[in-house]
């Protein structure tokens, strides 16, 4: 069975969006003097779909959210010709071929994202060709159902964050991730504002539920070292991306302080890139995203390395490509879950492109033992809200 085509499309959201609300999420651009919406370059209002088709007409669906229009070009011009004519079940060889033939520029970022989208499509394809869900090809069911954590709680007024946390509690969630709104440029007053919001969310969710704290690369080593002791009393399960992704030494220093577990990895790429985070003890929880790190082929290899180091893997984002890996690995204890919302940052945009993503019920989600592949289709329900570029 050979791959006969690779079809990429870029989906640009033109529907209603929720406008940014002030200091709602620290991020890597906060260190710039720029005025205005620092999160603007971190929104996901475009998405890439990648459909890999075999001679018999079976189509596997992959996707990517980072720089979709550039990734499309990389796939169309460079990677698609490498995979057409190959047998999808030679997925390890295909992965190496894409990785090594673009090694001069593709090891991280755009290239690895393109490799990820194709690889995810190949795994969906293989599942469909053998009539098995992808998780059954990876190790099978390791959980009755997948516990999830509610991931939103962007920084806003204390009242608004407490209201959102109350609603999420009513939804049955038992773990919650909130975002910080203040960082180094906001000085001591900002530190106090950050702590106030952590305390306020804890007041609502109590101490029997997990609270994770997200910096999204918006702090630095000095600021994070000063913040950790202030956060410890609120018992966060982890502090996420406190420094920029390249500051692996900073990650390792913060993690070694052993005050709050440090997590990261959603902006790391390839097996070796994640092995570096593990081997340098830079993270206590690894959070690659399968549609960035190298797809399912790479993610499963990373899962083995993480398991050997007893570092739990909790992939960034929801989406089926991550859920299947979590279901198939005991060392992947829970999944991140973006509740279905109006399009804001855009983490939730995939709900408007695909059908089949499970909705969390009482803090859990379920995968179907008998649904071949990833279990998603491309939806036609929201086409009026997208411009689609072939
Ligand atoms: O969900 C996460 O971990 C992210 O980093 C999403 C990003 O939009 C910041 O919240
Ligand atoms: Mg994150």
Short mmCIF file of C-alpha atoms and ligand atoms in Angstrom, two decimals:
data_model
loop_
_atom_site.label_atom_id
_atom_site.label_comp_id
_atom_site.label_asym_id
_atom_site.label_seq_id
_atom_site.Cartn_x
_atom_site.Cartn_y
_atom_site.Cartn_z
CA UNK A 1 0.00 0.00 0.00
CA UNK A 2 1.60 3.31 -1.00
CA UNK A 3 0.93 6.96 -0.11
CA UNK A 4 -0.37 8.67 -3.23
CA UNK A 5 -0.96 12.27 -2.07
CA UNK A 6 -0.58 14.83 0.71
CA UNK A 7 -3.19 17.59 0.86
CA UNK A 8 -2.64 20.62 3.08
CA UNK A 9 -5.16 23.34 3.86
CA UNK A 10 -4.83 26.46 6.00
CA UNK A 11 -7.98 27.38 7.90
CA UNK A 12 -8.21 31.07 8.83
CA UNK A 13 -10.88 31.94 11.37
CA UNK A 14 -13.00 34.92 10.36
CA UNK A 15 -15.75 34.32 12.88
CA UNK A 16 -16.35 36.23 16.12
CA UNK A 17 -13.50 36.32 18.62
CA UNK A 18 -13.31 37.32 22.25
CA UNK A 19 -11.09 40.43 22.44
CA UNK A 20 -8.03 40.41 24.74
CA UNK A 21 -8.75 41.46 28.30
CA UNK A 22 -5.79 43.45 29.64
CA UNK A 23 -3.09 41.46 31.43
CA UNK A 24 -4.69 38.14 30.68
CA UNK A 25 -1.62 36.01 29.97
CA UNK A 26 2.08 36.66 30.50
CA UNK A 27 4.13 35.59 27.47
CA UNK A 28 7.54 35.80 25.83
CA UNK A 29 6.75 39.16 24.21
CA UNK A 30 6.30 40.87 27.59
CA UNK A 31 10.05 41.57 27.70
CA UNK A 32 9.65 43.86 24.64
CA UNK A 33 8.85 47.56 25.05
CA UNK A 34 5.98 47.07 22.56
CA UNK A 35 2.63 48.51 23.49
CA UNK A 36 -0.66 46.78 22.83
CA UNK A 37 -1.56 43.11 22.76
CA UNK A 38 1.64 41.19 23.59
CA UNK A 39 -0.24 37.88 23.16
CA UNK A 40 -1.09 38.76 19.55
CA UNK A 41 1.66 36.56 18.06
CA UNK A 42 0.60 33.67 20.30
CA UNK A 43 -2.99 33.39 19.11
CA UNK A 44 -4.21 30.42 17.13
CA UNK A 45 -6.67 31.87 14.68
CA UNK A 46 -5.23 29.79 11.85
CA UNK A 47 -4.81 26.02 11.70
CA UNK A 48 -3.31 23.54 9.24
CA UNK A 49 -4.96 20.30 8.21
CA UNK A 50 -2.84 17.66 6.46
CA UNK A 51 -4.51 14.73 4.72
CA UNK A 52 -2.33 11.80 3.64
CA UNK A 53 -4.08 9.48 1.18
CA UNK A 54 -3.12 5.97 0.10
CA UNK A 55 -3.77 4.29 -3.25
CA UNK A 56 -6.97 2.68 -1.95
CA UNK A 57 -8.47 6.08 -1.07
CA UNK A 58 -7.98 5.86 2.70
CA UNK A 59 -7.18 9.29 4.17
CA UNK A 60 -5.32 10.00 7.39
CA UNK A 61 -5.81 13.39 9.03
CA UNK A 62 -2.99 15.37 10.65
CA UNK A 63 -2.90 18.94 11.87
CA UNK A 64 -0.66 21.71 13.17
CA UNK A 65 -1.33 25.02 14.88
CA UNK A 66 2.08 26.72 14.76
CA UNK A 67 2.64 29.07 11.78
CA UNK A 68 0.18 27.19 9.55
CA UNK A 69 0.83 29.06 6.29
CA UNK A 70 4.60 28.54 6.58
CA UNK A 71 4.22 24.90 7.60
CA UNK A 72 1.93 24.37 4.60
CA UNK A 73 4.66 25.66 2.29
CA UNK A 74 7.25 23.42 3.94
CA UNK A 75 5.02 20.37 3.50
CA UNK A 76 3.95 21.18 -0.06
CA UNK A 77 7.44 22.06 -1.30
CA UNK A 78 9.65 19.79 0.73
CA UNK A 79 8.12 17.05 2.84
CA UNK A 80 5.22 15.79 0.69
CA UNK A 81 7.55 14.62 -2.11
CA UNK A 82 9.53 12.67 0.51
CA UNK A 83 6.51 10.65 1.68
CA UNK A 84 4.61 10.09 -1.57
CA UNK A 85 5.29 6.56 -2.82
CA UNK A 86 6.20 5.27 0.65
CA UNK A 87 4.33 2.59 2.58
CA UNK A 88 2.70 4.30 5.61
CA UNK A 89 3.60 1.30 7.78
CA UNK A 90 7.24 2.23 7.23
CA UNK A 91 6.47 5.22 9.46
CA UNK A 92 9.75 5.09 11.40
CA UNK A 93 11.73 5.22 8.16
CA UNK A 94 9.50 7.98 6.76
CA UNK A 95 10.07 9.98 9.94
CA UNK A 96 13.85 9.62 9.71
CA UNK A 97 13.73 10.50 6.02
CA UNK A 98 11.83 13.76 6.74
CA UNK A 99 14.06 14.55 9.75
CA UNK A 100 17.39 13.87 8.06
CA UNK A 101 16.60 15.32 4.63
CA UNK A 102 15.64 18.66 6.28
CA UNK A 103 18.19 18.46 9.08
CA UNK A 104 19.94 21.65 8.10
CA UNK A 105 16.87 23.72 9.00
CA UNK A 106 14.05 21.44 10.10
CA UNK A 107 15.12 20.04 13.50
CA UNK A 108 12.93 22.47 15.42
CA UNK A 109 10.09 24.90 14.80
CA UNK A 110 8.55 24.94 11.34
CA UNK A 111 10.26 21.83 10.01
CA UNK A 112 9.44 19.64 13.00
CA UNK A 113 5.89 20.97 13.05
CA UNK A 114 5.49 19.94 9.42
CA UNK A 115 6.92 16.50 10.19
CA UNK A 116 4.47 16.27 13.09
CA UNK A 117 1.42 17.03 10.96
CA UNK A 118 2.38 14.40 8.38
CA UNK A 119 3.27 11.81 11.03
CA UNK A 120 -0.04 12.27 12.85
CA UNK A 121 -1.86 11.78 9.54
CA UNK A 122 0.13 8.58 8.91
CA UNK A 123 -0.86 7.16 12.32
CA UNK A 124 -4.51 8.03 11.67
CA UNK A 125 -4.12 6.30 8.30
CA UNK A 126 -2.55 3.18 9.81
CA UNK A 127 -5.34 2.92 12.36
CA UNK A 128 -7.94 3.18 9.63
CA UNK A 129 -6.14 0.62 7.45
CA UNK A 130 -6.03 -2.00 10.23
CA UNK A 131 -9.36 -1.01 11.77
CA UNK A 132 -7.94 -0.10 15.17
CA UNK A 133 -7.86 3.12 17.22
CA UNK A 134 -4.37 4.62 17.32
CA UNK A 135 -4.03 4.03 21.07
CA UNK A 136 -4.44 0.29 20.41
CA UNK A 137 -1.37 0.50 18.15
CA UNK A 138 0.63 2.25 20.88
CA UNK A 139 0.07 0.05 23.88
CA UNK A 140 -3.69 -0.08 24.28
CA UNK A 141 -5.96 1.05 27.08
CA UNK A 142 -4.05 1.89 30.28
CA UNK A 143 -6.96 3.81 31.86
CA UNK A 144 -10.68 3.21 32.23
CA UNK A 145 -11.05 6.85 31.15
CA UNK A 146 -8.65 9.80 30.97
CA UNK A 147 -8.66 12.32 33.85
CA UNK A 148 -8.39 15.87 32.48
CA UNK A 149 -7.51 19.26 33.87
CA UNK A 150 -9.55 22.35 33.01
CA UNK A 151 -7.23 24.70 31.16
CA UNK A 152 -8.32 28.29 30.90
CA UNK A 153 -8.62 30.74 33.83
CA UNK A 154 -6.78 33.52 32.00
CA UNK A 155 -5.80 36.32 34.37
CA UNK A 156 -8.56 38.86 34.85
CA UNK A 157 -10.34 40.44 37.77
CA UNK A 158 -10.40 38.33 40.91
CA UNK A 159 -14.19 38.24 40.72
CA UNK A 160 -14.15 36.99 37.13
CA UNK A 161 -11.56 34.31 37.85
CA UNK A 162 -13.46 33.10 40.92
CA UNK A 163 -16.69 33.00 38.91
CA UNK A 164 -15.03 30.97 36.16
CA UNK A 165 -13.47 28.61 38.72
CA UNK A 166 -16.89 28.13 40.37
CA UNK A 167 -18.44 27.26 37.00
CA UNK A 168 -15.61 24.82 36.25
CA UNK A 169 -16.08 23.19 39.67
CA UNK A 170 -19.77 22.74 38.86
CA UNK A 171 -18.63 21.07 35.62
CA UNK A 172 -17.02 18.35 37.72
CA UNK A 173 -13.38 19.22 37.04
CA UNK A 174 -10.91 18.24 39.74
CA UNK A 175 -7.82 19.99 38.36
CA UNK A 176 -7.41 23.51 37.03
CA UNK A 177 -4.75 25.55 35.24
CA UNK A 178 -4.73 29.32 35.57
CA UNK A 179 -2.63 31.95 33.83
CA UNK A 180 -0.55 34.74 35.36
CA UNK A 181 -1.15 38.29 34.21
CA UNK A 182 1.93 39.97 35.67
CA UNK A 183 5.67 39.51 35.22
CA UNK A 184 9.03 41.22 35.61
CA UNK A 185 7.96 44.54 34.10
CA UNK A 186 5.21 44.85 36.74
CA UNK A 187 7.59 44.66 39.71
CA UNK A 188 6.53 43.98 43.28
CA UNK A 189 2.96 45.22 42.77
CA UNK A 190 2.58 42.67 39.98
CA UNK A 191 3.91 39.92 42.20
CA UNK A 192 1.24 40.77 44.74
CA UNK A 193 -1.43 40.75 42.00
CA UNK A 194 -0.26 37.33 40.85
CA UNK A 195 -0.36 35.89 44.37
CA UNK A 196 -3.80 37.42 45.05
CA UNK A 197 -5.25 35.60 42.04
CA UNK A 198 -3.68 32.25 43.00
CA UNK A 199 -5.11 32.67 46.50
CA UNK A 200 -8.52 33.60 45.09
CA UNK A 201 -8.70 30.52 42.86
CA UNK A 202 -7.59 28.31 45.74
CA UNK A 203 -10.43 29.82 47.83
CA UNK A 204 -12.87 28.48 45.24
CA UNK A 205 -11.37 25.09 44.36
CA UNK A 206 -9.99 24.28 47.81
CA UNK A 207 -6.93 22.12 48.48
CA UNK A 208 -8.27 18.72 47.45
CA UNK A 209 -8.06 19.72 43.78
CA UNK A 210 -4.94 20.30 41.69
CA UNK A 211 -3.99 23.81 40.69
CA UNK A 212 -1.42 24.35 37.93
CA UNK A 213 0.08 27.75 37.19
CA UNK A 214 1.00 28.91 33.68
CA UNK A 215 3.60 31.60 32.91
CA UNK A 216 3.79 30.88 29.16
CA UNK A 217 7.44 32.00 28.90
CA UNK A 218 6.56 35.41 30.31
CA UNK A 219 8.87 35.47 33.32
CA UNK A 220 12.64 35.12 33.67
CA UNK A 221 14.95 33.23 36.03
CA UNK A 222 15.38 36.09 38.50
CA UNK A 223 11.65 36.81 38.74
CA UNK A 224 10.70 33.13 38.96
CA UNK A 225 13.21 32.54 41.79
CA UNK A 226 11.58 35.36 43.73
CA UNK A 227 8.05 34.15 43.00
CA UNK A 228 8.48 30.47 43.86
CA UNK A 229 8.53 30.90 47.67
CA UNK A 230 5.48 33.20 47.43
CA UNK A 231 3.56 30.51 45.47
CA UNK A 232 4.60 27.46 47.52
CA UNK A 233 1.97 27.99 50.28
CA UNK A 234 -0.76 27.49 47.63
CA UNK A 235 0.60 24.03 46.75
CA UNK A 236 0.62 24.29 42.94
CA UNK A 237 1.01 20.97 41.14
CA UNK A 238 3.42 22.69 38.76
CA UNK A 239 4.68 26.04 37.51
CA UNK A 240 4.66 25.99 33.71
CA UNK A 241 7.12 27.61 31.28
CA UNK A 242 8.54 30.17 33.75
CA UNK A 243 11.31 31.12 31.32
CA UNK A 244 11.79 31.09 27.55
CA UNK A 245 12.16 27.66 25.94
CA UNK A 246 15.88 28.13 25.16
CA UNK A 247 16.75 28.79 28.82
CA UNK A 248 17.16 25.12 29.71
CA UNK A 249 19.72 26.05 32.38
CA UNK A 250 17.12 28.36 33.94
CA UNK A 251 14.56 25.56 33.92
CA UNK A 252 17.05 23.22 35.59
CA UNK A 253 17.98 25.79 38.26
CA UNK A 254 14.33 26.46 39.14
CA UNK A 255 13.49 22.75 39.18
CA UNK A 256 16.49 22.01 41.41
CA UNK A 257 15.20 24.54 43.97
CA UNK A 258 12.49 21.92 44.61
CA UNK A 259 9.98 24.54 45.79
CA UNK A 260 7.35 23.96 43.09
CA UNK A 261 7.66 21.31 40.33
CA UNK A 262 8.60 23.00 37.05
CA UNK A 263 6.89 21.87 33.84
CA UNK A 264 7.53 22.62 30.20
CA UNK A 265 8.20 21.18 26.77
CA UNK A 266 5.37 22.51 24.61
CA UNK A 267 7.96 24.60 22.75
CA UNK A 268 10.54 21.81 22.51
CA UNK A 269 11.00 19.75 19.38
CA UNK A 270 12.24 16.24 18.46
CA UNK A 271 13.17 13.21 20.53
CA UNK A 272 16.64 14.56 21.31
CA UNK A 273 15.27 17.99 22.24
CA UNK A 274 12.97 16.45 24.85
CA UNK A 275 15.63 14.01 26.02
CA UNK A 276 17.76 17.07 26.79
CA UNK A 277 15.05 18.49 29.06
CA UNK A 278 14.79 15.14 30.85
CA UNK A 279 18.52 14.42 31.13
CA UNK A 280 19.24 17.92 32.47
CA UNK A 281 16.40 17.56 34.99
CA UNK A 282 14.97 20.78 33.55
CA UNK A 283 11.39 19.68 34.12
CA UNK A 284 9.48 17.59 36.64
CA UNK A 285 6.62 17.20 34.17
CA UNK A 286 7.18 17.05 30.40
CA UNK A 287 4.56 18.68 28.18
CA UNK A 288 5.44 18.22 24.52
CA UNK A 289 2.66 18.76 21.99
CA UNK A 290 2.44 15.90 19.52
CA UNK A 291 1.65 18.28 16.65
CA UNK A 292 4.92 20.11 17.29
CA UNK A 293 7.43 17.65 18.75
CA UNK A 294 7.56 15.26 15.78
CA UNK A 295 4.19 13.55 15.77
CA UNK A 296 3.19 10.27 17.36
CA UNK A 297 6.34 8.46 16.24
CA UNK A 298 8.54 10.92 18.13
CA UNK A 299 6.16 11.33 21.09
CA UNK A 300 6.07 7.59 21.78
CA UNK A 301 9.88 7.44 21.81
CA UNK A 302 9.96 10.41 24.19
CA UNK A 303 7.41 8.68 26.40
CA UNK A 304 9.82 5.77 26.83
CA UNK A 305 12.72 8.08 27.76
CA UNK A 306 10.50 9.98 30.22
CA UNK A 307 9.26 6.75 31.77
CA UNK A 308 12.84 5.55 32.27
CA UNK A 309 13.51 8.80 34.14
CA UNK A 310 10.15 8.58 35.93
CA UNK A 311 9.17 12.01 34.61
CA UNK A 312 5.41 12.07 33.93
CA UNK A 313 4.31 13.25 30.49
CA UNK A 314 1.21 15.46 30.27
CA UNK A 315 1.08 16.66 26.66
CA UNK A 316 0.27 20.28 25.92
CA UNK A 317 -3.26 20.88 24.67
CA UNK A 318 -6.15 18.51 24.29
CA UNK A 319 -6.80 17.06 20.82
CA UNK A 320 -6.87 13.45 19.79
CA UNK A 321 -3.20 13.17 18.81
CA UNK A 322 -2.37 13.79 22.48
CA UNK A 323 -5.27 11.85 24.03
CA UNK A 324 -4.33 8.61 22.24
CA UNK A 325 -0.78 8.79 23.62
CA UNK A 326 -2.08 9.50 27.13
CA UNK A 327 -4.48 6.56 26.93
CA UNK A 328 -1.67 4.23 25.81
CA UNK A 329 0.90 5.23 28.45
CA UNK A 330 0.67 4.73 32.22
CA UNK A 331 3.34 7.44 32.57
CA UNK A 332 0.89 9.91 31.03
CA UNK A 333 -1.47 10.35 34.01
CA UNK A 334 -3.83 13.07 32.81
CA UNK A 335 -4.65 15.24 29.78
CA UNK A 336 -4.91 18.96 29.36
CA UNK A 337 -8.41 19.92 28.30
CA UNK A 338 -9.45 23.18 26.65
CA UNK A 339 -13.12 23.66 27.39
CA UNK A 340 -15.23 24.47 24.34
CA UNK A 341 -15.50 28.27 24.30
CA UNK A 342 -15.93 31.16 21.90
CA UNK A 343 -12.66 31.68 20.02
CA UNK A 344 -10.33 33.67 22.27
CA UNK A 345 -6.62 32.78 22.29
CA UNK A 346 -7.63 30.09 19.82
CA UNK A 347 -6.50 27.00 21.72
CA UNK A 348 -10.08 25.86 21.15
CA UNK A 349 -10.15 26.48 17.37
CA UNK A 350 -9.78 22.78 16.58
CA UNK A 351 -13.30 22.20 17.89
CA UNK A 352 -14.56 24.22 14.91
CA UNK A 353 -12.48 22.34 12.33
CA UNK A 354 -12.79 18.73 13.41
CA UNK A 355 -15.59 16.50 14.67
CA UNK A 356 -14.99 13.65 17.06
CA UNK A 357 -12.96 15.32 19.82
CA UNK A 358 -14.52 14.01 23.06
CA UNK A 359 -16.13 16.42 25.49
CA UNK A 360 -15.02 16.06 29.12
CA UNK A 361 -17.67 14.77 31.53
CA UNK A 362 -17.13 15.21 35.27
CA UNK A 363 -13.41 15.72 34.74
CA UNK A 364 -12.83 12.74 32.47
CA UNK A 365 -12.87 11.93 28.78
CA UNK A 366 -13.23 8.63 26.97
CA UNK A 367 -11.83 7.11 23.81
CA UNK A 368 -13.65 4.49 21.74
CA UNK A 369 -12.06 1.02 21.57
CA UNK A 370 -13.63 0.38 18.19
CA UNK A 371 -13.19 3.67 16.32
CA UNK A 372 -10.29 3.26 13.85
CA UNK A 373 -7.53 5.84 13.64
CA UNK A 374 -7.68 9.01 15.74
CA UNK A 375 -11.46 9.13 15.56
CA UNK A 376 -11.86 12.58 14.02
CA UNK A 377 -13.25 13.88 10.76
CA UNK A 378 -13.01 17.30 9.17
CA UNK A 379 -16.20 19.17 9.93
CA UNK A 380 -18.40 21.12 7.54
CA UNK A 381 -20.40 22.69 10.38
CA UNK A 382 -18.46 25.95 10.69
CA UNK A 383 -17.15 26.47 7.17
CA UNK A 384 -18.83 29.87 6.99
CA UNK A 385 -16.42 31.09 9.66
CA UNK A 386 -13.28 30.10 7.81
CA UNK A 387 -11.27 31.14 4.80
CA UNK A 388 -9.64 27.94 3.58
CA UNK A 389 -6.47 28.06 1.47
CA UNK A 390 -5.59 24.91 -0.49
O1 LIG B 1 -2.37 25.43 27.41
C1 LIG B 1 -1.18 25.73 27.54
O2 LIG B 1 -0.34 25.12 28.25
C2 LIG B 1 -0.69 26.89 26.78
O3 LIG B 1 0.50 27.18 26.87
C3 LIG B 1 -1.66 27.66 25.95
C4 LIG B 1 -1.28 29.11 25.77
O4 LIG B 1 -2.27 29.73 25.02
C5 LIG B 1 -1.13 29.85 27.07
O5 LIG B 1 -2.23 29.63 27.83
MG1 LIG B 2 1.52 25.99 28.43
#
